[in-house]
Amino acid sequence: MILIQFLRHFFGNYSPKDQKLIAAIKQITGKKPSNLNLFKLAFAHTSSAKENFEGFKESNERLEYLGDAVLGMIVAEYLFKRFPYKDEGFLTEIRSRIVSRESLNQLARKIGLDKLVVYDTKRKTALSFKYVYGDAMEAFIGAVFLDKGFKFCRTFIIKNLLDAHLDLNQIISNDTNYKSKLIEWAQRNGKTVRFEMVDEKGSQHQKQFKIQVLLSNEIISSGLGFSKKNAEQDAARKACEVLSI
Amino acid sequence: MILIQFLRHFFGNYSPKDQKLIAAIKQITGKKPSNLNLFKLAFAHTSSAKENFEGFKESNERLEYLGDAVLGMIVAEYLFKRFPYKDEGFLTEIRSRIVSRESLNQLARKIGLDKLVVYDTKRKTALSFKYVYGDAMEAFIGAVFLDKGFKFCRTFIIKNLLDAHLDLNQIISNDTNYKSKLIEWAQRNGKTVRFEMVDEKGSQHQKQFKIQVLLSNEIISSGLGFSKKNAEQDAARKACEVLSI
């Protein structure tokens, strides 16, 4: 098996389909993959997964879990160094916008991953397919990390994804008003929303507020911030997440 | 400034207090720090933070944000490689137990970080102090990462923290019953809890369930799992988080 891979590597004895996949990966990362199977797995959506000899389903979900963590860390470090005077609240918020499912879905399409994902359309359901490309983006990052190591993966993410495709200024200024979003949703659904301050800590000059969101009198989330407005936004954002708004 | 650091490095011209700190860090990581200030910052709880020339408060919270991401990724990779046949649901659950605030608080005490954290007891409030050592643990990891790089930090986390202080088998078997926890809490607080299945996907042999928790008829969380029981546990765990139970 190793010998076959070795021969294939040197004599290019890949099937035309595999050769196409190798070229596509090189196009995206700048390097040919060492272990093509990792990338094949990254593109295997659950719907197309087959069981292996132990009855374990091989799909890209494990790689997605790994890629999510790798991406989260590299984006965290990138923002940490790029914004030396911003507090962790800012860094956390911008990071969550960059790695959001919507943002990764777009990114996946931009680099052409949507053409590589394999899924079974017969088993298509709205829930599992909404973010199929964003999920493949994470799995792809997991594969790059395992195949080429941390340093290569970091450079790939920063140069080929963040610098090449994301407009950081736009992401920062795109301040979704979660409070309005939540209130509008509640009105449409005949519910009431109330924001309630539950804690204040810190000195006069550096107070931190904790605010809860009550939906028809039930606590559904809480948020922190150095101003009441920011704590409300944070709590409202979490409420939107919980309610899948 | 660089010259002073250079001289200090070679002639050991540190204050006795700094020398003690250097020895403590070497004890924990196996290496003397290159940039002691990073570690001083890691031990500076918000309550003791001073403003710098730009009015920016220097505390360990930025390092905590970075360390959290670094730790999350390294634990993700560690579990991914250690459990090649476990699905991402298992890996995610075990990771969240390892990096939980309670677990990090204990870990911090085990390696002696509790003796190094600097805080202002006058500004002590229950909310900010509950996880002061766990937070310092994350900030410390952020400092190790910046000071020594990814590889050293990875080895430090795996050998000196995970292998040395965590009993993985115990963590895996410690299956908190979130459903009971939630139901008990609801009874004490005069609320009703209902679990409701909202989606099923996948084939007959590999069905995934989505279940929502309704607290007094309001949706407060949802969970996924390959069995109804697991989906309920996942949903109940998230509900406990939302409600800070």
Coordinates of C-alpha atoms in Angstrom, one line a residue:
Chain A
M1 CA 0.0 0.0 0.0
I2 CA 2.8 2.4 1.0
L3 CA 4.7 1.2 -2.1
I4 CA 1.8 2.0 -4.3
Q5 CA 1.5 5.5 -2.8
F6 CA 5.2 6.0 -3.3
L7 CA 5.1 4.9 -6.9
R8 CA 2.0 7.0 -7.5
H9 CA 3.8 10.0 -6.0
F10 CA 6.7 9.7 -8.3
F11 CA 5.1 8.4 -11.5
G12 CA 1.9 10.3 -11.2
N13 CA -0.1 7.1 -11.5
Y14 CA -3.3 8.6 -10.3
S15 CA -6.7 8.1 -11.9
P16 CA -7.8 11.1 -14.0
K17 CA -10.4 12.0 -11.4
D18 CA -7.8 12.0 -8.6
Q19 CA -5.4 14.0 -10.7
K20 CA -8.1 16.6 -11.1
L21 CA -8.7 16.7 -7.4
I22 CA -4.9 17.1 -6.7
A23 CA -4.8 20.0 -9.2
A24 CA -7.7 21.6 -7.5
I25 CA -6.2 21.3 -4.0
K26 CA -2.9 22.7 -5.3
Q27 CA -4.8 25.6 -6.8
I28 CA -6.3 26.4 -3.4
T29 CA -3.4 25.8 -1.0
G30 CA -0.4 26.2 -3.3
K31 CA 0.9 22.7 -2.6
K32 CA 0.0 19.2 -3.8
P33 CA -1.5 17.1 -1.0
S34 CA 0.7 14.4 0.5
N35 CA -2.2 12.3 1.7
L36 CA -5.0 12.6 -0.9
N37 CA -7.4 10.5 1.2
L38 CA -7.6 13.1 3.9
F39 CA -8.9 15.6 1.4
K40 CA -11.3 13.1 -0.1
L41 CA -12.7 12.6 3.4
A42 CA -12.9 16.4 3.9
F43 CA -15.2 16.6 0.9
A44 CA -17.4 13.6 2.0
H45 CA -20.6 15.1 3.4
T46 CA -22.4 12.8 5.9
S47 CA -25.1 12.1 3.3
S48 CA -22.5 10.4 1.1
A49 CA -20.7 8.6 3.9
K50 CA -20.0 4.9 3.8
E51 CA -19.4 2.6 6.7
N52 CA -15.9 1.2 7.2
F53 CA -15.1 -2.3 8.4
E54 CA -15.9 -1.5 12.0
G55 CA -19.3 0.0 11.1
F56 CA -17.8 3.5 11.7
K57 CA -19.2 6.0 9.3
E58 CA -16.4 7.9 7.5
S59 CA -17.6 11.4 6.8
N60 CA -16.0 14.8 7.1
E61 CA -17.5 15.5 10.5
R62 CA -14.4 14.6 12.6
L63 CA -12.2 16.7 10.3
E64 CA -14.8 19.5 10.6
Y65 CA -14.4 19.4 14.4
L66 CA -10.7 19.6 14.1
G67 CA -10.7 22.3 11.5
D68 CA -13.1 24.4 13.5
A69 CA -10.6 24.4 16.4
V70 CA -7.6 25.1 14.2
L71 CA -9.3 28.0 12.4
G72 CA -10.6 29.4 15.7
M73 CA -7.1 29.5 17.1
I74 CA -5.4 30.9 14.1
V75 CA -8.0 33.7 13.7
A76 CA -7.7 34.4 17.5
E77 CA -3.9 34.8 17.2
Y78 CA -4.2 36.9 14.0
L79 CA -6.6 39.3 15.6
F80 CA -4.7 39.4 18.9
K81 CA -1.6 40.6 17.0
R82 CA -3.3 42.8 14.6
F83 CA -5.2 44.8 17.3
P84 CA -2.8 45.1 20.2
Y85 CA -5.0 47.7 21.9
K86 CA -8.4 46.2 21.5
D87 CA -10.0 44.4 24.4
E88 CA -11.0 40.7 24.4
G89 CA -14.7 41.6 23.9
F90 CA -13.9 43.2 20.5
L91 CA -11.5 40.3 19.5
T92 CA -14.1 37.7 20.5
E93 CA -16.9 39.4 18.5
I94 CA -14.8 39.9 15.3
R95 CA -13.6 36.4 15.5
S96 CA -17.1 35.0 15.8
R97 CA -18.1 37.0 12.7
I98 CA -15.2 35.7 10.7
V99 CA -15.8 32.0 11.6
S100 CA -19.6 32.2 11.5
R101 CA -21.3 29.6 9.4
E102 CA -22.5 32.2 6.9
S103 CA -19.0 33.7 6.5
L104 CA -17.4 30.2 6.0
N105 CA -20.1 29.2 3.5
Q106 CA -19.2 32.3 1.4
L107 CA -15.5 31.7 1.8
A108 CA -15.9 28.1 0.7
R109 CA -17.7 29.2 -2.5
K110 CA -15.1 31.9 -3.2
I111 CA -12.2 29.4 -3.2
G112 CA -14.2 26.8 -5.1
L113 CA -14.9 24.2 -2.5
D114 CA -18.5 24.0 -3.5
K115 CA -17.4 22.2 -6.7
L116 CA -15.5 19.5 -4.7
V117 CA -18.0 18.5 -2.0
V118 CA -19.6 15.1 -2.6
Y119 CA -23.1 14.5 -1.2
D120 CA -26.1 12.4 -1.8
T121 CA -28.9 14.6 -3.0
K122 CA -31.5 11.9 -2.3
R123 CA -30.8 12.4 1.4
K124 CA -30.9 16.1 1.3
T125 CA -32.7 17.8 4.1
A126 CA -32.8 21.6 4.8
L127 CA -31.2 21.3 8.2
S128 CA -28.1 19.4 7.2
F129 CA -27.5 21.1 3.9
K130 CA -27.8 24.7 4.8
Y131 CA -24.1 25.0 5.7
V132 CA -22.6 22.1 3.7
Y133 CA -19.9 24.3 2.2
G134 CA -19.0 26.1 5.4
D135 CA -18.7 22.7 7.1
A136 CA -16.5 21.5 4.2
M137 CA -14.4 24.6 4.6
E138 CA -13.7 23.6 8.2
A139 CA -13.0 20.0 7.2
F140 CA -10.7 21.2 4.5
I141 CA -8.7 23.2 7.0
G142 CA -8.6 20.1 9.3
A143 CA -7.1 18.2 6.3
V144 CA -4.6 20.9 5.5
F145 CA -3.5 20.9 9.1
L146 CA -3.0 17.1 9.3
D147 CA -1.4 16.9 5.9
K148 CA 1.0 19.9 6.1
G149 CA 1.3 20.8 9.7
F150 CA 0.6 23.9 11.8
K151 CA 2.9 26.4 10.2
F152 CA 1.7 25.7 6.6
C153 CA -1.9 25.7 7.7
R154 CA -1.5 29.1 9.5
T155 CA 0.1 30.7 6.5
F156 CA -2.7 29.2 4.3
I157 CA -5.4 30.6 6.5
I158 CA -3.9 34.0 6.8
K159 CA -2.7 34.6 3.3
N160 CA -5.1 32.5 1.1
L161 CA -8.3 33.0 3.2
L162 CA -8.2 36.0 5.5
D163 CA -6.0 38.4 3.5
A164 CA -7.3 37.3 0.1
H165 CA -11.0 37.1 0.7
L166 CA -12.1 39.0 3.8
D167 CA -12.5 42.7 4.1
L168 CA -11.8 43.2 7.8
N169 CA -12.9 46.8 7.9
Q170 CA -16.2 45.8 6.5
I171 CA -16.6 43.0 9.0
I172 CA -15.8 45.4 11.9
S173 CA -18.2 48.1 10.8
N174 CA -21.0 45.6 10.0
D175 CA -22.5 46.0 13.4
T176 CA -25.7 43.9 13.3
N177 CA -28.2 45.3 15.7
Y178 CA -29.2 42.2 17.5
K179 CA -31.5 44.0 19.9
S180 CA -33.7 45.3 17.1
K181 CA -33.5 41.9 15.4
L182 CA -34.7 40.2 18.5
I183 CA -37.5 42.7 19.3
E184 CA -38.8 42.5 15.7
W185 CA -38.8 38.7 15.9
A186 CA -40.7 38.8 19.2
Q187 CA -43.3 41.2 17.8
R188 CA -43.9 38.9 14.8
N189 CA -44.3 36.0 17.1
G190 CA -46.5 37.6 19.7
K191 CA -44.0 37.5 22.5
T192 CA -42.6 40.1 24.8
V193 CA -38.9 40.9 25.3
R194 CA -37.4 42.5 28.3
F195 CA -33.8 43.4 29.1
E196 CA -32.9 43.3 32.8
M197 CA -29.7 44.3 34.5
V198 CA -28.6 41.6 36.9
D199 CA -25.1 42.6 37.9
E200 CA -22.5 45.4 37.9
K201 CA -18.9 44.9 38.8
G202 CA -15.7 46.8 38.7
S203 CA -14.8 50.4 39.7
Q204 CA -16.5 53.6 38.6
H205 CA -14.3 54.0 35.6
Q206 CA -14.3 50.4 34.5
K207 CA -17.7 49.0 35.2
Q208 CA -18.9 45.8 33.7
F209 CA -22.6 45.1 33.3
K210 CA -24.4 41.8 33.1
I211 CA -27.8 41.9 31.4
Q212 CA -30.4 39.2 30.9
V213 CA -32.9 38.8 28.1
L214 CA -36.4 37.7 29.2
L215 CA -38.6 36.3 26.5
S216 CA -42.2 36.3 27.8
N217 CA -40.8 36.4 31.3
E218 CA -38.4 33.5 30.8
I219 CA -34.6 34.1 31.0
I220 CA -33.1 32.9 27.7
S221 CA -29.7 34.5 27.7
S222 CA -27.3 36.8 29.4
G223 CA -24.6 39.1 28.2
L224 CA -21.6 41.1 29.5
G225 CA -20.3 44.5 28.4
F226 CA -18.4 47.5 29.6
S227 CA -21.5 49.6 28.8
K228 CA -25.1 48.8 29.2
K229 CA -25.6 49.0 25.5
N230 CA -22.8 46.5 24.8
A231 CA -24.1 44.1 27.4
E232 CA -27.6 44.3 25.8
Q233 CA -26.1 43.6 22.4
D234 CA -24.2 40.7 23.7
A235 CA -27.3 39.3 25.5
A236 CA -29.4 39.9 22.4
R237 CA -26.9 38.2 20.1
K238 CA -26.9 35.1 22.3
A239 CA -30.7 35.1 22.4
C240 CA -30.8 35.2 18.6
E241 CA -28.5 32.2 18.6
V242 CA -30.6 30.3 21.0
L243 CA -33.8 31.0 19.1
S244 CA -32.0 30.4 15.7
I245 CA -33.2 33.8 14.5
Chain B
M1 CA 15.6 48.6 27.1
I2 CA 16.7 45.7 25.0
L3 CA 20.2 46.1 26.3
I4 CA 19.0 46.0 29.9
Q5 CA 17.0 42.8 29.1
F6 CA 20.1 41.3 27.4
L7 CA 22.3 42.1 30.4
R8 CA 19.7 40.9 32.8
H9 CA 19.4 37.7 30.9
F10 CA 23.1 37.0 31.1
F11 CA 23.9 38.3 34.4
G12 CA 20.7 37.5 36.2
N13 CA 20.2 41.1 37.2
Y14 CA 16.6 40.6 38.2
S15 CA 14.9 41.8 41.4
P16 CA 14.5 39.0 44.0
K17 CA 10.8 39.0 43.3
D18 CA 11.3 38.6 39.6
Q19 CA 13.8 35.8 40.1
K20 CA 11.3 34.0 42.2
L21 CA 8.7 34.3 39.5
I22 CA 11.2 33.1 36.8
A23 CA 11.9 30.0 39.0
A24 CA 8.2 29.3 39.4
I25 CA 7.6 29.5 35.7
K26 CA 10.5 27.3 35.0
Q27 CA 9.2 24.8 37.5
I28 CA 5.9 24.7 35.6
T29 CA 6.9 24.8 32.0
G30 CA 10.5 23.4 32.2
K31 CA 12.0 26.6 30.7
K32 CA 12.8 30.1 31.8
P33 CA 10.6 32.7 30.2
S34 CA 12.2 34.9 27.5
N35 CA 9.7 37.7 28.0
L36 CA 8.9 37.9 31.7
N37 CA 6.4 40.7 31.2
L38 CA 4.1 38.4 29.3
F39 CA 3.8 36.2 32.3
K40 CA 3.4 39.1 34.7
L41 CA 0.5 40.2 32.5
A42 CA -0.9 36.7 32.5
F43 CA -1.1 36.8 36.3
A44 CA -2.7 40.3 36.5
H45 CA -6.4 39.8 37.2
T46 CA -8.6 42.7 36.0
S47 CA -9.1 43.8 39.6
S48 CA -5.4 44.7 39.8
A49 CA -5.0 46.1 36.3
K50 CA -3.5 49.5 35.7
E51 CA -4.2 51.9 32.8
N52 CA -1.3 52.4 30.4
F53 CA -0.4 55.6 28.6
E54 CA -3.3 55.3 26.2
G55 CA -5.9 54.6 28.9
F56 CA -5.9 51.0 27.9
K57 CA -6.3 48.7 30.9
E58 CA -3.6 46.0 30.9
S59 CA -5.0 42.9 32.5
N60 CA -4.8 39.2 31.6
E61 CA -8.1 39.2 29.6
R62 CA -6.6 39.4 26.2
L63 CA -4.1 36.6 27.0
E64 CA -7.0 34.6 28.4
Y65 CA -8.9 35.0 25.0
L66 CA -5.8 33.8 23.2
G67 CA -5.0 31.0 25.6
D68 CA -8.5 29.7 25.4
A69 CA -8.3 29.3 21.6
V70 CA -4.8 27.7 21.8
L71 CA -5.9 25.3 24.5
G72 CA -9.1 24.4 22.7
M73 CA -7.2 23.6 19.5
I74 CA -4.5 21.5 21.1
V75 CA -7.0 19.5 23.1
A76 CA -9.1 19.1 19.9
E77 CA -6.1 17.7 18.1
Y78 CA -5.1 15.5 21.0
L79 CA -8.5 13.9 21.3
F80 CA -8.8 13.6 17.5
K81 CA -5.6 11.5 17.3
R82 CA -6.2 9.6 20.5
F83 CA -9.7 8.4 19.5
P84 CA -9.6 7.7 15.8
Y85 CA -13.0 5.9 15.8
K86 CA -15.0 8.2 18.0
D87 CA -17.4 10.6 16.3
E88 CA -17.2 14.4 16.6
G89 CA -20.0 14.5 19.2
F90 CA -17.9 12.4 21.6
L91 CA -14.8 14.5 20.9
T92 CA -16.7 17.8 21.4
E93 CA -18.2 16.6 24.7
I94 CA -14.9 15.4 26.2
R95 CA -13.1 18.5 25.0
S96 CA -15.7 20.7 26.7
R97 CA -15.3 18.8 29.9
I98 CA -11.5 19.2 29.8
V99 CA -11.6 22.9 29.1
S100 CA -14.5 23.7 31.4
R101 CA -14.0 26.5 33.9
E102 CA -14.2 24.1 36.8
S103 CA -11.6 21.8 35.3
L104 CA -9.2 24.6 34.5
N105 CA -9.7 26.1 38.0
Q106 CA -8.6 22.8 39.5
L107 CA -5.7 22.4 37.0
A108 CA -4.5 25.9 37.9
R109 CA -4.3 25.0 41.6
K110 CA -2.6 21.7 40.8
I111 CA 0.3 23.4 39.0
G112 CA 0.5 26.2 41.6
L113 CA -0.8 29.1 39.5
D114 CA -3.1 30.1 42.4
K115 CA 0.0 31.3 44.3
L116 CA 1.1 33.6 41.4
V117 CA -2.1 35.5 40.5
V118 CA -2.2 39.1 41.6
Y119 CA -5.6 40.6 42.4
D120 CA -7.0 43.4 44.4
T121 CA -9.1 41.9 47.2
K122 CA -10.9 45.2 47.8
R123 CA -12.5 44.9 44.4
K124 CA -13.5 41.3 44.9
T125 CA -16.9 40.3 43.7
A126 CA -18.4 36.8 43.6
L127 CA -18.9 37.0 39.8
S128 CA -15.4 37.9 38.7
F129 CA -13.6 35.8 41.2
K130 CA -15.2 32.5 40.9
Y131 CA -12.9 31.3 38.1
V132 CA -10.0 33.6 38.7
Y133 CA -7.5 30.6 38.6
G134 CA -9.1 29.0 35.6
D135 CA -8.9 32.3 33.8
A136 CA -5.2 32.7 34.8
M137 CA -4.6 29.2 33.5
E138 CA -5.8 30.2 30.0
A139 CA -3.9 33.5 30.2
F140 CA -0.8 31.5 31.2
I141 CA -1.2 29.3 28.2
G142 CA -1.5 32.4 26.0
A143 CA 1.8 33.7 27.5
V144 CA 3.6 30.3 26.9
F145 CA 2.4 30.3 23.3
L146 CA 3.6 33.8 22.6
D147 CA 6.8 33.4 24.4
K148 CA 7.9 29.9 23.2
G149 CA 5.8 29.2 20.1
F150 CA 3.3 26.6 19.1
K151 CA 5.3 23.4 19.3
F152 CA 6.6 24.1 22.8
C153 CA 3.2 25.1 23.9
R154 CA 1.6 22.0 22.5
T155 CA 4.1 19.8 24.3
F156 CA 3.6 21.7 27.5
I157 CA -0.1 21.3 27.4
I158 CA 0.0 17.6 26.5
K159 CA 2.8 16.5 28.8
N160 CA 2.6 18.9 31.7
L161 CA -1.1 19.4 31.9
L162 CA -3.2 16.7 30.2
D163 CA -0.9 13.6 30.8
A164 CA 0.3 14.8 34.2
H165 CA -2.9 15.9 35.8
L166 CA -6.0 14.7 34.0
D167 CA -7.5 11.2 34.3
L168 CA -9.1 10.9 30.9
N169 CA -11.0 7.7 31.7
Q170 CA -12.6 9.3 34.7
I171 CA -13.5 12.4 32.6
I172 CA -15.1 10.1 30.0
S173 CA -17.1 8.1 32.5
N174 CA -18.2 11.1 34.5
D175 CA -21.5 11.5 32.6
T176 CA -23.4 14.3 34.2
N177 CA -27.1 13.7 33.8
Y178 CA -28.0 17.2 32.5
K179 CA -31.6 16.2 32.0
S180 CA -32.2 15.3 35.7
K181 CA -30.3 18.4 36.7
L182 CA -32.5 20.6 34.6
I183 CA -35.7 18.9 35.7
E184 CA -34.8 19.3 39.4
W185 CA -33.9 22.9 38.9
A186 CA -37.3 23.6 37.2
Q187 CA -39.2 21.9 40.0
R188 CA -37.4 24.0 42.6
N189 CA -38.3 27.1 40.6
G190 CA -41.9 26.3 39.8
K191 CA -41.4 25.9 36.1
T192 CA -42.2 23.1 33.6
V193 CA -39.7 21.5 31.3
R194 CA -40.6 19.7 28.1
F195 CA -38.4 17.9 25.5
E196 CA -39.7 18.1 22.0
M197 CA -38.3 16.4 18.9
V198 CA -38.1 18.8 16.0
D199 CA -36.1 17.0 13.3
E200 CA -34.7 13.6 12.2
K201 CA -32.2 13.2 9.5
G202 CA -30.1 10.5 8.0
S203 CA -30.8 6.9 7.0
Q204 CA -32.4 4.3 9.1
H205 CA -29.1 3.1 10.5
Q206 CA -27.6 6.4 11.1
K207 CA -30.4 8.7 12.2
Q208 CA -29.6 12.0 13.8
F209 CA -32.2 13.7 16.1
K210 CA -32.7 17.3 17.0
I211 CA -34.5 17.9 20.3
Q212 CA -35.6 21.2 21.8
V213 CA -36.0 22.1 25.5
L214 CA -39.1 24.2 26.3
L215 CA -39.0 25.9 29.7
S216 CA -42.6 26.8 30.6
N217 CA -43.4 26.6 26.9
E218 CA -40.5 28.8 25.7
I219 CA -37.7 27.3 23.6
I220 CA -34.5 27.8 25.4
S221 CA -32.1 25.4 23.6
S222 CA -31.8 22.6 21.1
G223 CA -29.5 19.6 20.9
L224 CA -28.3 17.0 18.4
G225 CA -27.5 13.3 18.9
F226 CA -27.5 10.0 17.2
S227 CA -30.0 8.7 19.7
K228 CA -32.9 10.5 21.3
K229 CA -31.3 10.2 24.6
N230 CA -28.1 11.8 23.4
A231 CA -30.0 14.6 21.7
E232 CA -31.9 15.2 24.9
Q233 CA -28.7 15.3 27.0
D234 CA -27.1 17.7 24.5
A235 CA -30.2 20.0 24.6
A236 CA -30.4 19.7 28.4
R237 CA -26.7 20.6 28.8
K238 CA -27.1 23.7 26.7
A239 CA -30.2 24.7 28.7
C240 CA -28.2 24.3 31.9
E241 CA -25.6 26.6 30.4
V242 CA -28.1 29.2 29.3
L243 CA -29.7 29.2 32.7
S244 CA -26.3 29.1 34.5
I245 CA -27.4 26.1 36.5

